């Protein structure tokens, strides 16, 4: 007889994320109809600060409590409409569960139930199913061949919407491409992070951290930031470009103003004492100049989410030299990804499960990217929880790369620690990075 893990209860609650804002947590209970044993799965949804216009809708209450950010409406949807829709379903049928969630919502953007409601349940069902089968989540999602430990894109310096400083680019990250194992990679990154802090102290720069745990000092421009990071890499005893490469998240949609079609740099303008703006061609030339000077291997959201023509030009000019990641451009959406692939825009997708609202849709986006020669980078959000789902997801799909913040703040470190456990569990069967 086929194993049937019957969903017997679905419960939502309002909890807090890493920024002290409410988010949705769901608990799903399943019963093995063969043995009568019960298992549980719990999952919590992250939330972004720098969000694309085309992301699935995060349902908020809009009332006075929590300054309008409460999620009691989304939680109520979990406890009523979603509970009714999937009760008694087999938790092992993830695709069917997610189809029912999408159908119950009835909108492309999940504005009725809220993507925060659907995703919490979708992830909790997957975890309950894995627990019911007594296997790790990464193996449940990815099967026997889930074995790749991702290279961390470790955020060590924050700017943009993730910090209150003069740095305009949102994230400056290091990638330990020369490591042999994930454990070594994590150690190397932590050592560089601590050396960066020492350098900041010595130079009289702030060592306060941004939303994702990276330091957030005031610096005049990207060159100054990258010079500081290069110094930290060398101070830790590693070779830039050989042991460590650098990744950037520009979050350029936050810099772009539709009124004039230009990218405005408020931090750089403040330091310079006059307004600094760049057009699309100047942005691409800026990246070319940075690539000439620094060992940059990845640029995320180099242009705005609707600047398709710019993305096509940037990919033609830079795509054979650097990974160009679409985050706001693609928002983990297969339709937007398909358009990008057909146009030749970008060469990689950033995958954030809360951008789309179900596990199935996120995995569909990853599969589509990988089949068509695009890389997939699994990512956290700036407003995170202690939930480690994305660590298991990255291994399940053999993504090869993960963004989950600095080696600071427990909601970030939790994902790294989970990857350490997975690597240990896989043993000789695992390998580190893309091959």
PDB file of N, CA and C in Angstrom, residues 184-227:
ATOM      1  N   UNK A 184      35.485  24.426   5.513  1.00  0.00           N
ATOM      2  CA  UNK A 184      36.636  25.299   5.275  1.00  0.00           C
ATOM      3  C   UNK A 184      36.182  26.654   4.745  1.00  0.00           C
ATOM      4  N   UNK A 185      35.212  26.635   3.865  1.00  0.00           N
ATOM      5  CA  UNK A 185      34.703  27.881   3.284  1.00  0.00           C
ATOM      6  C   UNK A 185      34.141  28.801   4.364  1.00  0.00           C
ATOM      7  N   UNK A 186      33.383  28.215   5.269  1.00  0.00           N
ATOM      8  CA  UNK A 186      32.776  29.001   6.343  1.00  0.00           C
ATOM      9  C   UNK A 186      33.851  29.593   7.255  1.00  0.00           C
ATOM     10  N   UNK A 187      34.855  28.787   7.558  1.00  0.00           N
ATOM     11  CA  UNK A 187      35.962  29.271   8.408  1.00  0.00           C
ATOM     12  C   UNK A 187      36.697  30.431   7.737  1.00  0.00           C
ATOM     13  N   UNK A 188      36.996  30.273   6.463  1.00  0.00           N
ATOM     14  CA  UNK A 188      37.709  31.313   5.725  1.00  0.00           C
ATOM     15  C   UNK A 188      36.923  32.620   5.743  1.00  0.00           C
ATOM     16  N   UNK A 189      35.639  32.537   5.485  1.00  0.00           N
ATOM     17  CA  UNK A 189      34.794  33.732   5.480  1.00  0.00           C
ATOM     18  C   UNK A 189      34.758  34.401   6.851  1.00  0.00           C
ATOM     19  N   UNK A 190      34.638  33.595   7.890  1.00  0.00           N
ATOM     20  CA  UNK A 190      34.593  34.150   9.248  1.00  0.00           C
ATOM     21  C   UNK A 190      35.902  34.859   9.586  1.00  0.00           C
ATOM     22  N   UNK A 191      37.010  34.274   9.148  1.00  0.00           N
ATOM     23  CA  UNK A 191      38.312  34.900   9.418  1.00  0.00           C
ATOM     24  C   UNK A 191      38.426  36.248   8.709  1.00  0.00           C
ATOM     25  N   UNK A 192      37.964  36.319   7.480  1.00  0.00           N
ATOM     26  CA  UNK A 192      37.999  37.588   6.739  1.00  0.00           C
ATOM     27  C   UNK A 192      37.070  38.611   7.385  1.00  0.00           C
ATOM     28  N   UNK A 193      35.895  38.146   7.811  1.00  0.00           N
ATOM     29  CA  UNK A 193      34.928  39.026   8.474  1.00  0.00           C
ATOM     30  C   UNK A 193      35.545  39.663   9.722  1.00  0.00           C
ATOM     31  N   UNK A 194      36.230  38.852  10.528  1.00  0.00           N
ATOM     32  CA  UNK A 194      36.849  39.383  11.753  1.00  0.00           C
ATOM     33  C   UNK A 194      38.011  40.323  11.439  1.00  0.00           C
ATOM     34  N   UNK A 195      38.739  40.033  10.373  1.00  0.00           N
ATOM     35  CA  UNK A 195      39.813  40.944   9.969  1.00  0.00           C
ATOM     36  C   UNK A 195      39.255  42.258   9.445  1.00  0.00           C
ATOM     37  N   UNK A 196      38.100  42.181   8.782  1.00  0.00           N
ATOM     38  CA  UNK A 196      37.456  43.414   8.334  1.00  0.00           C
ATOM     39  C   UNK A 196      37.057  44.276   9.517  1.00  0.00           C
ATOM     40  N   UNK A 197      36.567  43.655  10.557  1.00  0.00           N
ATOM     41  CA  UNK A 197      36.206  44.419  11.754  1.00  0.00           C
ATOM     42  C   UNK A 197      37.429  45.101  12.359  1.00  0.00           C
ATOM     43  N   UNK A 198      38.538  44.378  12.415  1.00  0.00           N
ATOM     44  CA  UNK A 198      39.768  44.970  12.963  1.00  0.00           C
ATOM     45  C   UNK A 198      40.202  46.174  12.135  1.00  0.00           C
ATOM     46  N   UNK A 199      40.099  46.053  10.820  1.00  0.00           N
ATOM     47  CA  UNK A 199      40.473  47.163   9.942  1.00  0.00           C
ATOM     48  C   UNK A 199      39.560  48.360  10.165  1.00  0.00           C
ATOM     49  N   UNK A 200      38.265  48.109  10.315  1.00  0.00           N
ATOM     50  CA  UNK A 200      37.323  49.200  10.562  1.00  0.00           C
ATOM     51  C   UNK A 200      37.651  49.928  11.862  1.00  0.00           C
ATOM     52  N   UNK A 201      37.968  49.162  12.889  1.00  0.00           N
ATOM     53  CA  UNK A 201      38.327  49.760  14.182  1.00  0.00           C
ATOM     54  C   UNK A 201      39.577  50.622  14.029  1.00  0.00           C
ATOM     55  N   UNK A 202      40.579  50.071  13.340  1.00  0.00           N
ATOM     56  CA  UNK A 202      41.846  50.779  13.168  1.00  0.00           C
ATOM     57  C   UNK A 202      41.678  52.063  12.361  1.00  0.00           C
ATOM     58  N   UNK A 203      40.745  52.048  11.402  1.00  0.00           N
ATOM     59  CA  UNK A 203      40.537  53.216  10.547  1.00  0.00           C
ATOM     60  C   UNK A 203      39.476  54.169  11.091  1.00  0.00           C
ATOM     61  N   UNK A 204      38.940  53.844  12.277  1.00  0.00           N
ATOM     62  CA  UNK A 204      37.935  54.714  12.879  1.00  0.00           C
ATOM     63  C   UNK A 204      36.574  54.627  12.214  1.00  0.00           C
ATOM     64  N   UNK A 205      36.292  53.486  11.571  1.00  0.00           N
ATOM     65  CA  UNK A 205      35.017  53.282  10.907  1.00  0.00           C
ATOM     66  C   UNK A 205      34.054  52.522  11.809  1.00  0.00           C
ATOM     67  N   UNK A 206      32.777  52.732  11.610  1.00  0.00           N
ATOM     68  CA  UNK A 206      31.766  52.063  12.425  1.00  0.00           C
ATOM     69  C   UNK A 206      31.807  50.547  12.219  1.00  0.00           C
ATOM     70  N   UNK A 207      31.608  49.827  13.320  1.00  0.00           N
ATOM     71  CA  UNK A 207      31.499  48.364  13.235  1.00  0.00           C
ATOM     72  C   UNK A 207      30.069  47.908  13.542  1.00  0.00           C
ATOM     73  N   UNK A 208      29.128  48.841  13.505  1.00  0.00           N
ATOM     74  CA  UNK A 208      27.724  48.448  13.571  1.00  0.00           C
ATOM     75  C   UNK A 208      27.371  47.638  12.337  1.00  0.00           C
ATOM     76  N   UNK A 209      26.340  46.808  12.445  1.00  0.00           N
ATOM     77  CA  UNK A 209      26.005  45.935  11.326  1.00  0.00           C
ATOM     78  C   UNK A 209      24.629  46.271  10.757  1.00  0.00           C
ATOM     79  N   UNK A 210      24.439  45.903   9.485  1.00  0.00           N
ATOM     80  CA  UNK A 210      23.171  46.102   8.803  1.00  0.00           C
ATOM     81  C   UNK A 210      22.239  44.925   9.018  1.00  0.00           C
ATOM     82  N   UNK A 211      21.155  44.908   8.269  1.00  0.00           N
ATOM     83  CA  UNK A 211      20.119  43.890   8.437  1.00  0.00           C
ATOM     84  C   UNK A 211      20.636  42.465   8.284  1.00  0.00           C
ATOM     85  N   UNK A 212      21.638  42.283   7.447  1.00  0.00           N
ATOM     86  CA  UNK A 212      22.116  40.931   7.165  1.00  0.00           C
ATOM     87  C   UNK A 212      23.457  40.624   7.822  1.00  0.00           C
ATOM     88  N   UNK A 213      23.844  41.470   8.775  1.00  0.00           N
ATOM     89  CA  UNK A 213      25.017  41.183   9.590  1.00  0.00           C
ATOM     90  C   UNK A 213      26.319  41.740   9.075  1.00  0.00           C
ATOM     91  N   UNK A 214      26.329  42.307   7.880  1.00  0.00           N
ATOM     92  CA  UNK A 214      27.554  42.919   7.364  1.00  0.00           C
ATOM     93  C   UNK A 214      27.795  44.264   8.030  1.00  0.00           C
ATOM     94  N   UNK A 215      29.045  44.650   8.116  1.00  0.00           N
ATOM     95  CA  UNK A 215      29.374  45.951   8.708  1.00  0.00           C
ATOM     96  C   UNK A 215      28.807  47.064   7.831  1.00  0.00           C
ATOM     97  N   UNK A 216      28.538  48.204   8.448  1.00  0.00           N
ATOM     98  CA  UNK A 216      27.856  49.287   7.722  1.00  0.00           C
ATOM     99  C   UNK A 216      28.518  50.642   7.975  1.00  0.00           C
ATOM    100  N   UNK A 217      29.811  50.766   7.651  1.00  0.00           N
ATOM    101  CA  UNK A 217      30.480  52.058   7.842  1.00  0.00           C
ATOM    102  C   UNK A 217      30.123  53.045   6.738  1.00  0.00           C
ATOM    103  N   UNK A 218      30.359  54.314   6.989  1.00  0.00           N
ATOM    104  CA  UNK A 218      30.226  55.325   5.949  1.00  0.00           C
ATOM    105  C   UNK A 218      31.485  55.316   5.094  1.00  0.00           C
ATOM    106  N   UNK A 219      31.327  55.105   3.799  1.00  0.00           N
ATOM    107  CA  UNK A 219      32.436  55.119   2.856  1.00  0.00           C
ATOM    108  C   UNK A 219      31.992  55.867   1.604  1.00  0.00           C
ATOM    109  N   UNK A 220      32.915  56.500   0.895  1.00  0.00           N
ATOM    110  CA  UNK A 220      32.526  57.414  -0.183  1.00  0.00           C
ATOM    111  C   UNK A 220      31.950  56.759  -1.429  1.00  0.00           C
ATOM    112  N   UNK A 221      32.413  55.542  -1.788  1.00  0.00           N
ATOM    113  CA  UNK A 221      31.936  54.907  -3.008  1.00  0.00           C
ATOM    114  C   UNK A 221      32.314  53.431  -3.018  1.00  0.00           C
ATOM    115  N   UNK A 222      31.946  52.743  -4.096  1.00  0.00           N
ATOM    116  CA  UNK A 222      32.211  51.302  -4.196  1.00  0.00           C
ATOM    117  C   UNK A 222      33.701  51.004  -4.210  1.00  0.00           C
ATOM    118  N   UNK A 223      34.488  51.881  -4.795  1.00  0.00           N
ATOM    119  CA  UNK A 223      35.938  51.659  -4.824  1.00  0.00           C
ATOM    120  C   UNK A 223      36.505  51.604  -3.410  1.00  0.00           C
ATOM    121  N   UNK A 224      36.062  52.509  -2.572  1.00  0.00           N
ATOM    122  CA  UNK A 224      36.560  52.546  -1.189  1.00  0.00           C
ATOM    123  C   UNK A 224      36.154  51.275  -0.442  1.00  0.00           C
ATOM    124  N   UNK A 225      34.940  50.808  -0.658  1.00  0.00           N
ATOM    125  CA  UNK A 225      34.474  49.576  -0.016  1.00  0.00           C
ATOM    126  C   UNK A 225      35.306  48.391  -0.477  1.00  0.00           C
ATOM    127  N   UNK A 226      35.493  48.287  -1.776  1.00  0.00           N
ATOM    128  CA  UNK A 226      36.216  47.134  -2.321  1.00  0.00           C
ATOM    129  C   UNK A 226      37.690  47.153  -1.941  1.00  0.00           C
ATOM    130  N   UNK A 227      38.273  48.339  -1.861  1.00  0.00           N
ATOM    131  CA  UNK A 227      39.668  48.428  -1.392  1.00  0.00           C
ATOM    132  C   UNK A 227      39.780  47.910   0.037  1.00  0.00           C
TER     133      UNK A 227
END
